[in-house]
Every structure is written in structure tokens, then in C-alpha cells.
XYZ file of C-alpha atoms in Angstrom:
203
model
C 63.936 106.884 -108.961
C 60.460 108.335 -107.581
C 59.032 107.804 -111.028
C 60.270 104.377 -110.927
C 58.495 103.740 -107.653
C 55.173 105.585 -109.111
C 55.085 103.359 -112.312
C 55.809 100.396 -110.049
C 52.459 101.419 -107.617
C 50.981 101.859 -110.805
C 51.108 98.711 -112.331
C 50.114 97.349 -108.374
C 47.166 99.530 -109.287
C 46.535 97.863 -112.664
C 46.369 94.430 -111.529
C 44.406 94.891 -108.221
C 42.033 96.890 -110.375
C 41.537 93.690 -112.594
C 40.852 91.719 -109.503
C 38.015 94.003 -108.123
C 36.322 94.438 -111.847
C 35.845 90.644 -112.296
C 35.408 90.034 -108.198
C 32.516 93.581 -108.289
C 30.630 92.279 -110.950
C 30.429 88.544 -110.123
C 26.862 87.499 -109.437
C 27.770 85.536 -106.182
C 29.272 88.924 -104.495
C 26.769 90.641 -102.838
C 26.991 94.248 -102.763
C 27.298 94.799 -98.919
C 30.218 92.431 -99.838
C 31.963 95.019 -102.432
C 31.083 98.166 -100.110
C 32.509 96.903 -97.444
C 35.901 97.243 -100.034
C 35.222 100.580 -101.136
C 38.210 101.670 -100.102
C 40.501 99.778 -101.529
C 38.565 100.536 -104.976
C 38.569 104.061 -104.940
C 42.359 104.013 -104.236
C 42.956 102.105 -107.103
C 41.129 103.923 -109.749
C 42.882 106.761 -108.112
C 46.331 105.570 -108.960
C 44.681 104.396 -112.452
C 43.868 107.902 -113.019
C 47.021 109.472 -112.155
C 49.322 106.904 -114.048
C 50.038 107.544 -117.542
C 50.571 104.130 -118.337
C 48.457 102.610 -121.784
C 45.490 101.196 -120.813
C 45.500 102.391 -117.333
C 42.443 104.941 -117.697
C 40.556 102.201 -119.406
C 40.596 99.850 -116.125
C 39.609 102.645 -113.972
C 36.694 102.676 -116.844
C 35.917 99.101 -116.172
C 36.160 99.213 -112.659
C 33.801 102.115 -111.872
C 31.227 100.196 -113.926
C 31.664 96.943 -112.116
C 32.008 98.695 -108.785
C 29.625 101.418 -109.124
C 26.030 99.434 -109.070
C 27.155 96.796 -106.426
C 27.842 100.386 -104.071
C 24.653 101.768 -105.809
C 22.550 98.467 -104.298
C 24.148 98.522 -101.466
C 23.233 102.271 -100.378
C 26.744 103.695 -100.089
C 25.989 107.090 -101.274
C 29.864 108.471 -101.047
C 31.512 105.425 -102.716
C 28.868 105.304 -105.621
C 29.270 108.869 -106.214
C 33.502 109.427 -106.001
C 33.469 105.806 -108.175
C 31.581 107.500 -111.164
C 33.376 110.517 -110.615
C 36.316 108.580 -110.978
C 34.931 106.650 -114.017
C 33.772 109.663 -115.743
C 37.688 110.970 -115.754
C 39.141 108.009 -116.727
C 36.508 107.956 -119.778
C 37.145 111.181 -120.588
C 41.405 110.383 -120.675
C 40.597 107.220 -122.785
C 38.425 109.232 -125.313
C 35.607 106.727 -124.143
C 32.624 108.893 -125.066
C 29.898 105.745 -124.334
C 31.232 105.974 -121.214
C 31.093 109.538 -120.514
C 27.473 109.361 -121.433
C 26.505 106.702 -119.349
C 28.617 108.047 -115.771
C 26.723 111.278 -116.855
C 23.962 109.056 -116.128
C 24.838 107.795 -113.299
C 25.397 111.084 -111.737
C 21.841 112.028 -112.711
C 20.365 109.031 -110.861
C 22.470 109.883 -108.082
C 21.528 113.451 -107.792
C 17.501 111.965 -108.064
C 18.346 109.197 -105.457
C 19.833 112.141 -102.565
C 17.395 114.911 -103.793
C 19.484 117.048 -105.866
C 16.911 117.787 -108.622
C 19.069 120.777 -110.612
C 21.756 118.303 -110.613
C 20.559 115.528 -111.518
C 18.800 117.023 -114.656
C 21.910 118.401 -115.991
C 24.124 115.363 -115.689
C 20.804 113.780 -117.692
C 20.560 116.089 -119.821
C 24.110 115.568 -120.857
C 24.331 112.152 -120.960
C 21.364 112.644 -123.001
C 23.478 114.543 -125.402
C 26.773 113.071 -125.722
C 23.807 109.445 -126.816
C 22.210 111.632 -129.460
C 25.591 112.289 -131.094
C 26.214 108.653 -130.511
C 23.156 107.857 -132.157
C 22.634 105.729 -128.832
C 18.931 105.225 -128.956
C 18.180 103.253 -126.311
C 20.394 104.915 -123.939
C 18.545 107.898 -124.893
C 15.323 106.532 -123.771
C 16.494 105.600 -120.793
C 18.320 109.150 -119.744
C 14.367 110.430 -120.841
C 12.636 108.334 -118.803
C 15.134 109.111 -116.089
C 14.533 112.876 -116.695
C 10.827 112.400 -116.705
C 10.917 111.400 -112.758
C 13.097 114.430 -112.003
C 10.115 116.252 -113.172
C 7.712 113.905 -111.391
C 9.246 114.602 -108.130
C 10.020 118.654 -109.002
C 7.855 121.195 -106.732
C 4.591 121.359 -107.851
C 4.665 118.261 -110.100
C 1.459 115.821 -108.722
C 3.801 112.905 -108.371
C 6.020 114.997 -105.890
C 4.562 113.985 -102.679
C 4.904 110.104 -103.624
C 8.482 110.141 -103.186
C 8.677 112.647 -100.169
C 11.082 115.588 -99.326
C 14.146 113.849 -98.457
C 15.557 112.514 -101.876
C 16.095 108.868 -100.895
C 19.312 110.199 -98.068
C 17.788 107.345 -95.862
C 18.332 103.716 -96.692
C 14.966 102.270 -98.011
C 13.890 106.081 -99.396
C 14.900 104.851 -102.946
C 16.804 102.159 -104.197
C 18.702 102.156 -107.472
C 18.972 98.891 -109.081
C 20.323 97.306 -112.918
C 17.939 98.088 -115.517
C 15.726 95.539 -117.025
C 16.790 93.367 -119.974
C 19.851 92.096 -120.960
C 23.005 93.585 -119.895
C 25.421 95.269 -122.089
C 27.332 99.064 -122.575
C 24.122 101.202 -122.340
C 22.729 99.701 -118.755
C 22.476 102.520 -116.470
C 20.972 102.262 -113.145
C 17.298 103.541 -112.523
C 14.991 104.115 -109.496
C 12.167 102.834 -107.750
C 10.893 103.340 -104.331
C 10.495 100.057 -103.391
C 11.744 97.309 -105.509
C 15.409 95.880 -105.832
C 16.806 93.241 -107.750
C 19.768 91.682 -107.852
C 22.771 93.570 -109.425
C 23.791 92.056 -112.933
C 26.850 92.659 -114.509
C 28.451 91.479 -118.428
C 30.553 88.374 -117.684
């Protein structure tokens, strides 16, 4: 009976999560707008995780990469990071390498954005890796030139002082936003101290 009501809360789980991947990542939600349901989100890629229902760990997948920029742009440190946590088990349950690589990523940024330099250039370093076996070429780039302002803002480095002491824990210190081009499996968020665009997202 209790693994009747799981599988029941799991399916609940499945079909709000399909509601908050299209709502996330449509371009009239603003991000404050998804934040503000962070809750609700996490919880269901919790469940997601936990069920062992077919297809279940790839909606988690989905969702984390809908949800996770819109929390990104919209400065919620926590939510950002337990959402590609969360993504980054559900990809590795699905066998979804791609997406291992680019939560990896994600991390990496995330470590960069709150100051965690060590961090953030081993999550980089293995998104880096699981692309190069993926022959991902352009995600590769990307996880370099994400790598490259680790070093930029490493002790000692002349850029250091550019981007302060503080890692971007303030909102306005550093803003992650979409990268630039056309959207599609390898987008990974990237940094700049000043500039943010609007979040895009594959229909």
C-alpha cells in the first residue's frame, strides 16, 4: 500500500514537473517569477529522483535545465545550486552523459559566481572531460573559456582585482546569464560583471 501511495506522488511529481519545464523556460516568465517557485521545483525533481518510474530521471533532467538559468538570472544562489545538483543525479540515473557535462558546468560557474575558485575549476575541468569524450567541441570551448576566468580572478592573476574578493555573494557582484547564439544542448551559463540579458530557453 505505501508503495502504491509513493508511485501515486510520483506520477503527481511527473506531471507538475512538465508544467514547471515548459512554464521555467517560457520567454514571458521572468526569472524573479520562477524563483519565487523554487520550492515547489526542487520538491519535484526530488520525488523525480527518488521514483523509479521510466522516464522519471529524464524530467528531473529537463527541469533543472529549464529551471536552473531563470534561478541563475534571478540571483538565487541556493535554488540554482541544489537544482543542478539535482539535475546532475538525474543525468547520471538516465545515462545522460551531455547532461552530466553540462551541470558539471554549471557547478563551475557557480563556484566562479560565489568565489569558490578550487571548485569551480574542478567541476570545469570535468565537464571539460566528459565533452572531449563526447567529441563536444563547442562545449569544450566554452568550459575553456570558463576556466580561463577562474584563472583571471586566481591570487596573483592581474585580472584578480577587477572582479574583487567577494566572488559575486552580493546581488550585482556577477551575474550569470544564457550564452550567446542560438540555443540548443551545449548552452551553459557564463559570467560577466555587469551585463545581463534575458534568459532564453529551446521551445
Amino acid at each position: 500500500m505505501e508503495e502504491g501511495y509513493a508511485d501515486e506522488g510520483a506520477g503527481r511529481a511527473h506531471t507538475v514537473a512538465q508544467h514547471y519545464t515548459w512554464w521555467a523556460g517560457h520567454p514571458s516568465v521572468a526569472p524573479e517569477r520562477v524563483a519565487a517557485e523554487a520550492d515547489a521545483i526542487l520538491a519535484a525533481m526530488t520525488a523525480l529522483i527518488g521514483s523509479r518510474e521510466a522516464g522519471h530521471a529524464d524530467a528531473a533532467v529537463l527541469l533543472a535545465r529549464a529551471a536552473g538559468p531563470a534561478f541563475a538570472a534571478a540571483l538565487h544562489w541556493g535554488a540554482w545550486e541544489r537544482a543542478v545538483r539535482h539535475g546532475q543525479e538525474a543525468a547520471r540515473l538516465a545515462g545522460q552523459v551531455a547532461d552530466e557535462a553540462y551541470f558539471h558546468h554549471e557547478l563551475g560557474v557557480l563556484a566562479l559566481c560565489t568565489g569558490h575558485l578550487d571548485r569551480a575549476r574542478a567541476e570545469l575541468e570535468a565537464s571539460i572531460g566528459l565533452r572531449g569524450v563526447l567529441a563536444d567541441k563547442r562545449g569544450t570551448v566554452a568550459g575553456r573559456r570558463a576556466l580561463a576566468l577562474v584563472a583571471d580572478r586566481s591570487p596573483g592573476s592581474a585580472m584578480a582585482g577587477a572582479f574583487g574578493t567577494s566572488g559575486g555573494n552580493r546581488k550585482g557582484d556577477a551575474a550569470p546569464l544564457a550564452a550567446d547564439g542560438a540555443p540548443d544542448d551545449t548552452e551553459t551559463t557564463i559570467v560577466t560583471p555587469r551585463w545581463r540579458p534575458r534568459r532564453r530557453w529551446p521551445p
